[in-house]
Short mmCIF file of C-alpha atoms and ligand atoms in Angstrom, two decimals:
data_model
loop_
_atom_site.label_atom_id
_atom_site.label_comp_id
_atom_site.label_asym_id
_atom_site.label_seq_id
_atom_site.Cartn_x
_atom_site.Cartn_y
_atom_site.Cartn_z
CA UNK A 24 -18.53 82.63 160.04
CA UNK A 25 -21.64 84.22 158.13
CA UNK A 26 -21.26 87.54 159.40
CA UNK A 27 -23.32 91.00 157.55
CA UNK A 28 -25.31 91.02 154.42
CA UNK A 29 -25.78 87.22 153.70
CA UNK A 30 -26.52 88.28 150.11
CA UNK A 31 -23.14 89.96 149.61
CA UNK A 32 -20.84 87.63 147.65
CA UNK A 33 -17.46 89.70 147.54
CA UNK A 34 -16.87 91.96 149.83
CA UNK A 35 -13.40 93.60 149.82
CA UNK A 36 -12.25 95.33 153.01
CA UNK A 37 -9.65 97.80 153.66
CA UNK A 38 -7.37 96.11 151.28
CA UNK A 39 -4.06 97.18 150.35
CA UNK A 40 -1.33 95.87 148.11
CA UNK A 41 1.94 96.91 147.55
CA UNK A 42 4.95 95.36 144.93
CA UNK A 43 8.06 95.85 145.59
CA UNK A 44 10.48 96.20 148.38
CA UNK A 45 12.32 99.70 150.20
CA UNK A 46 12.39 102.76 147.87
CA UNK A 47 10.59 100.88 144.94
CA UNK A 48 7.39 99.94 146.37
CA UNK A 49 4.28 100.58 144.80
CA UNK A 50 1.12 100.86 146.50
CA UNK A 51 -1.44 99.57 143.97
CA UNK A 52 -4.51 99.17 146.74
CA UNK A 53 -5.31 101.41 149.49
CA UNK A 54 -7.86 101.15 151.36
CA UNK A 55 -10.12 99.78 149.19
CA UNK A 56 -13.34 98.61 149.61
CA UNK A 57 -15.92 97.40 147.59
CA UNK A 58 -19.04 94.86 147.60
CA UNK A 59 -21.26 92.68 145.33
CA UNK A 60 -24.23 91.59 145.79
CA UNK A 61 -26.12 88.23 144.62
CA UNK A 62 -26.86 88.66 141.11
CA UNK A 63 -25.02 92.44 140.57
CA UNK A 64 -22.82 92.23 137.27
CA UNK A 65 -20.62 95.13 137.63
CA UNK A 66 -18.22 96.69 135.11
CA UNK A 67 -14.44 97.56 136.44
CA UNK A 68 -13.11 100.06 133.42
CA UNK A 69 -9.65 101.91 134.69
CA UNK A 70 -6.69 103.18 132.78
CA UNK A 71 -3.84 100.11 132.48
CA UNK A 72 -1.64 100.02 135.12
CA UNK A 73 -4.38 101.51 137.60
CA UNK A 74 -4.82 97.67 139.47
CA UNK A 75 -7.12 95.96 137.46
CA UNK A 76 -5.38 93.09 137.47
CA UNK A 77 -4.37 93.40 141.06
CA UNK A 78 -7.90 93.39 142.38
CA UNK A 79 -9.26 90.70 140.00
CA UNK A 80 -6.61 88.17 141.46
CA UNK A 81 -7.34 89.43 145.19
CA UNK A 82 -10.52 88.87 144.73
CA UNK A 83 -10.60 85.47 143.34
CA UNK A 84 -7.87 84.63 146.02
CA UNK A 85 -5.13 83.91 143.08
CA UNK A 86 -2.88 86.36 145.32
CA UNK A 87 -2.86 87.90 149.07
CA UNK A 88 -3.27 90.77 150.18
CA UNK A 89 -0.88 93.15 152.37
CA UNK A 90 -3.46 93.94 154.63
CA UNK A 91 -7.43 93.89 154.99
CA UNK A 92 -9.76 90.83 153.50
CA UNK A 93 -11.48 89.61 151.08
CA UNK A 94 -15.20 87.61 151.94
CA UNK A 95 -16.79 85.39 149.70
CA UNK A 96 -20.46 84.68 150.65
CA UNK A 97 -19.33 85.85 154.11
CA UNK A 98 -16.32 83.99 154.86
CA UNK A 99 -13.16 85.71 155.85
CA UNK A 100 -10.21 84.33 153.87
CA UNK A 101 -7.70 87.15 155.31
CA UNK A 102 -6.42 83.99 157.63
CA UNK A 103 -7.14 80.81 155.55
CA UNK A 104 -3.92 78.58 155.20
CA UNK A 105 -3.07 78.49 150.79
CA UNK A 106 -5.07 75.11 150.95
CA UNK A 107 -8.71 76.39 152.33
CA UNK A 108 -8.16 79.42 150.15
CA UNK A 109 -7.62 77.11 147.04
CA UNK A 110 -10.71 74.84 148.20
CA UNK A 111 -13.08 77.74 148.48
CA UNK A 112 -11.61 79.21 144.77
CA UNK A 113 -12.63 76.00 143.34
CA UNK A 114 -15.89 76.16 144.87
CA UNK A 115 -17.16 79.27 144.69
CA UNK A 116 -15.26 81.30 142.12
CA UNK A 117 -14.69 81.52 137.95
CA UNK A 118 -11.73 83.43 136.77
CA UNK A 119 -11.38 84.16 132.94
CA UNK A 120 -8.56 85.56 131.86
CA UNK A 121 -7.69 88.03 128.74
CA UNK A 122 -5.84 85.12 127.13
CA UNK A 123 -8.04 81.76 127.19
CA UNK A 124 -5.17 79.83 129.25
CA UNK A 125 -7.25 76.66 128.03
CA UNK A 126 -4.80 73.42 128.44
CA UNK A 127 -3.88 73.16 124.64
CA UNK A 128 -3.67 69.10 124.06
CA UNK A 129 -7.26 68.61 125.39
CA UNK A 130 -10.18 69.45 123.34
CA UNK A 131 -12.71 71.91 124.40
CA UNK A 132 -14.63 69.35 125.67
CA UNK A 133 -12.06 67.96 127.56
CA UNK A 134 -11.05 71.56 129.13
CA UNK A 135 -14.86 72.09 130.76
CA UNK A 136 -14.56 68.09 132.17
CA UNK A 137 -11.25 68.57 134.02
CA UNK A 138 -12.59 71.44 136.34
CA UNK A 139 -15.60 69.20 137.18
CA UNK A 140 -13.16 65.95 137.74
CA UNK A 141 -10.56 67.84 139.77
CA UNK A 142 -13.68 68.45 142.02
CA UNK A 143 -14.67 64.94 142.21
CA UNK A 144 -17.34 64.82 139.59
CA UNK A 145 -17.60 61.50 137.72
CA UNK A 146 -16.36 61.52 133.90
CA UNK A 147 -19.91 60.81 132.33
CA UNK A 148 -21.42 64.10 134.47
CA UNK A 149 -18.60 66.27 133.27
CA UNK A 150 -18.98 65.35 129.88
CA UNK A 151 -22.85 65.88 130.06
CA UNK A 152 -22.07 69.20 131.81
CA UNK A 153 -19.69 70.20 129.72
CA UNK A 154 -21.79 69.50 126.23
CA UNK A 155 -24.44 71.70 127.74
CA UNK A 156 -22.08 74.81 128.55
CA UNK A 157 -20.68 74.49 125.10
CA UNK A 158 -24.26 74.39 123.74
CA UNK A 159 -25.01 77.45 125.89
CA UNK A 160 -22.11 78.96 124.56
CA UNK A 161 -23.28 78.76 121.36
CA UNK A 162 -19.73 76.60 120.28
CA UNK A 163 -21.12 72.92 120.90
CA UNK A 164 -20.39 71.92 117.10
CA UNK A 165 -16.45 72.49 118.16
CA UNK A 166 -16.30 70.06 121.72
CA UNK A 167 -13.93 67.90 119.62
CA UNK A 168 -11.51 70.61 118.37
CA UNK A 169 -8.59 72.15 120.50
CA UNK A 170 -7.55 75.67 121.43
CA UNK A 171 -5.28 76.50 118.41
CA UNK A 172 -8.74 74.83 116.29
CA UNK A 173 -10.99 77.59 117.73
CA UNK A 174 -11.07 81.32 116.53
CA UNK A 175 -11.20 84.09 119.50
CA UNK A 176 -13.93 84.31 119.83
CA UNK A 177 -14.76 81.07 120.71
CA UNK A 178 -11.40 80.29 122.74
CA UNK A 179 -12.82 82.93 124.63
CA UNK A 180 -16.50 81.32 124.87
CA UNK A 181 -14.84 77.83 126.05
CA UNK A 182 -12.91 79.69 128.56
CA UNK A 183 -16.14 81.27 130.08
CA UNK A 184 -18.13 78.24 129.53
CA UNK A 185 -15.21 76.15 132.21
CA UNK A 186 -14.85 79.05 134.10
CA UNK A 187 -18.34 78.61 134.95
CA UNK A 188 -18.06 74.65 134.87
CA UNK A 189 -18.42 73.87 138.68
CA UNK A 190 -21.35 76.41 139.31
CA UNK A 191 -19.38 79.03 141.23
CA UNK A 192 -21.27 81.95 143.11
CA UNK A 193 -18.71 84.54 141.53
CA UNK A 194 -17.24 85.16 138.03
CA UNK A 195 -14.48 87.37 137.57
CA UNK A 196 -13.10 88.72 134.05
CA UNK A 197 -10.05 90.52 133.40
CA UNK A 198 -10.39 92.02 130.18
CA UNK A 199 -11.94 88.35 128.72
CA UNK A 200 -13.07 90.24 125.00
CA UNK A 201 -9.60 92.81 125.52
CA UNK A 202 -8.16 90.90 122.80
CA UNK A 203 -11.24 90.40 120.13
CA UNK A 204 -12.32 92.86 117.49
CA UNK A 205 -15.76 95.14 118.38
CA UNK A 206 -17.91 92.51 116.25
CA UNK A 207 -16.93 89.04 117.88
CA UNK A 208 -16.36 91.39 121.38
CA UNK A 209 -20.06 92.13 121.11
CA UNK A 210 -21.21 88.80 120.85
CA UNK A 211 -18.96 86.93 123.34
CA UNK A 212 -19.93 89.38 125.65
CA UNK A 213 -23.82 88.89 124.82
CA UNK A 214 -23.43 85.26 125.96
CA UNK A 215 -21.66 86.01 129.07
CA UNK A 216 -24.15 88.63 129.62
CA UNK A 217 -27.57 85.68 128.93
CA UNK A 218 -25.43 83.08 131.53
CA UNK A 219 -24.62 85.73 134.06
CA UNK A 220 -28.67 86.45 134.59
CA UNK A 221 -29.67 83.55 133.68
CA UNK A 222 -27.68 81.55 136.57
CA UNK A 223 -27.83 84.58 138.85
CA UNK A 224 -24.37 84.62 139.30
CA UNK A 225 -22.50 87.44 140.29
CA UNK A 226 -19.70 88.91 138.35
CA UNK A 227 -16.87 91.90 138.27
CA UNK A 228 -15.85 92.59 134.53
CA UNK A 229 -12.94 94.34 133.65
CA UNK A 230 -13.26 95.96 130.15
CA UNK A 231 -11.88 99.25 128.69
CA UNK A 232 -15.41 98.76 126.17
CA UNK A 233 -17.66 101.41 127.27
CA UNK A 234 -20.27 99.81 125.68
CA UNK A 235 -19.88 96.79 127.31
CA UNK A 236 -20.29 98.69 130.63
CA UNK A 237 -22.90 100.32 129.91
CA UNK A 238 -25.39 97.01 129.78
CA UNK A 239 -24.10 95.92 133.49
CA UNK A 240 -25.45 96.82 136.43
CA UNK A 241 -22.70 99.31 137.70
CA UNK A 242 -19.53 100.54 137.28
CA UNK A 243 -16.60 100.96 139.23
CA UNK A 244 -12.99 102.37 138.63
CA UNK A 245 -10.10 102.37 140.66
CA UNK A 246 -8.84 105.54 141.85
CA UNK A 247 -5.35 106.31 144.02
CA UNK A 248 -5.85 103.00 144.96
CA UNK A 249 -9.36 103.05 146.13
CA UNK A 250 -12.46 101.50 143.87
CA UNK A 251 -14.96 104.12 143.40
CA UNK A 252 -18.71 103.90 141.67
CA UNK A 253 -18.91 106.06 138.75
CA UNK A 254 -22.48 104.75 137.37
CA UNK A 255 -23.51 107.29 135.65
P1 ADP B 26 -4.09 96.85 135.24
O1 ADP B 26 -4.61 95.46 135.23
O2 ADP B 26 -5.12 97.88 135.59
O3 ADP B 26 -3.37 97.20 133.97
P2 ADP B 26 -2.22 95.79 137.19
O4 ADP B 26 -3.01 95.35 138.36
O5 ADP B 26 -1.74 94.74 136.27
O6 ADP B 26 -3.00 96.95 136.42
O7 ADP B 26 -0.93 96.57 137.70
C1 ADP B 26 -1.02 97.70 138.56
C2 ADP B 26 0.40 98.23 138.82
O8 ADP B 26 1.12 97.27 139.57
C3 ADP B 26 1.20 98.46 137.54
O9 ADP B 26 1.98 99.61 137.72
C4 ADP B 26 2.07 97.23 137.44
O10 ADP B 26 3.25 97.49 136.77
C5 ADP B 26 2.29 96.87 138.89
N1 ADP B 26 2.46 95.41 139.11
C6 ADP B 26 1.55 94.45 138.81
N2 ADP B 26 2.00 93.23 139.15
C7 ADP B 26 3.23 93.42 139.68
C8 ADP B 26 4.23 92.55 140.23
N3 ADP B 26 4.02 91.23 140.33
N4 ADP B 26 5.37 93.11 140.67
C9 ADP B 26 5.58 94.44 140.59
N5 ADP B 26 4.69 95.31 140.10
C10 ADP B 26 3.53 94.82 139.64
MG1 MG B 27 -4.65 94.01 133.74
#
């Protein structure tokens, strides 16, 4: 099951994905192939409608492919059944979105100890857990507040902080400061930046903030449906 490169945690081979059916399909991935290694934060900046989107939820197994596979830490999942793709999601991946998607009638607390008791963690772990992610975060003075409480800024730090909240090996980020102005953008993405190294996780970033890209590791755009390094 370990096969090539046991410090590669996504690799992404020969995958294609198309919408649509007969004369309206759209081939959004072609081909494409692409690999992280252990520790690698790496920027994905493309025009909208290029596939952002459509490779962040490949990757993190959210959606299938057409053809090829994805690998986390080396295992295939181009022939998982739905449930041993979900189990190795919850294991091994973080997902933060543009828009925090944090339940809204739990607190912020609440939303970092639900991950962790879905997974079989007991309630007093989560909560300790959780209390140091939001102190991480920078936000543990608002655990008791919910969503609609929090500023963006720190929706957006709560939704890192769970996303984060079972230790995965991969974090992925669609556009997670896209909807912040440049001030609050800067700083969310300066704590994301201190718990990627820190924990040596691995992540792929989606941003259209050159400056943001500029303090990962590398960069990466998407290109007739092909992801292509354009570290400069
Ligand atoms: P990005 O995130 O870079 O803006 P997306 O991955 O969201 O790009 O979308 C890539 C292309 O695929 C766009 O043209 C979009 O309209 C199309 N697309 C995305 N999701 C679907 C879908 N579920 N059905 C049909 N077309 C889709
Ligand atoms: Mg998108």
């Amino acid at each position: 099951m370990n096969n090539h490169g046991g410090d590669i945690v996504l690799n992404i081979s020969a995958l294609e994905r198309t919408y649509g059916e007969g004369e309206h399909t759209l081939t959004v991935l072609q081909d494409a192939n692409f690999q992280i290694q252990k520790g690698e934060m790496v920027a994905l900046v493309a025009p909208s409608g290029t596939g952002k989107s459509t490779l962040l939820h490949s990757a993190g197994l959210l959606e299938r492919p057409d053809k090829g596979d994805v690998l986390i830490n080396g295992h295939s999942t181009a022939k998982m059944d739905d449930k041993s793709r979900t189990a190795l999601r919850r294991t091994t991946i973080g997902f933060v979105y543009q828009f925090h998607h944090l339940l809204p009638e739990f607190t912020a607390e609440e939303n970092l100890m639900i991950p962790q008791m879905v997974r079989g963690r007991d309630k007093e772990t989560s909560r300790k857990r959780a209390s140091e992610l939001l102190e991480y975060m920078k936000i543990a003075p608002r655990a008791k507040h919910r969503p609609s409480e929090l500023s963006g800024g720190e929706q957006q730090r709560v939704a890192i902080a769970r996303a984060v909240a079972n230790a995965p090996s991969l974090l992925l980020a669609d556009e997670p400061t896209g909807n912040l102005d440049p001030e609050t953008s800067a700083h969310v993405f300066d704590t994301l930046n201190v718990l990627v190294r820190q924990t040596g996780l691995s992540a792929l970033i989606a941003t259209h903030n050159h400056e943001l890209a500029a303090q990962m590791d590398r960069t990466v755009t998407l290109d007739s449906g092909q992801v292509v390094d354009i570290t400069k």
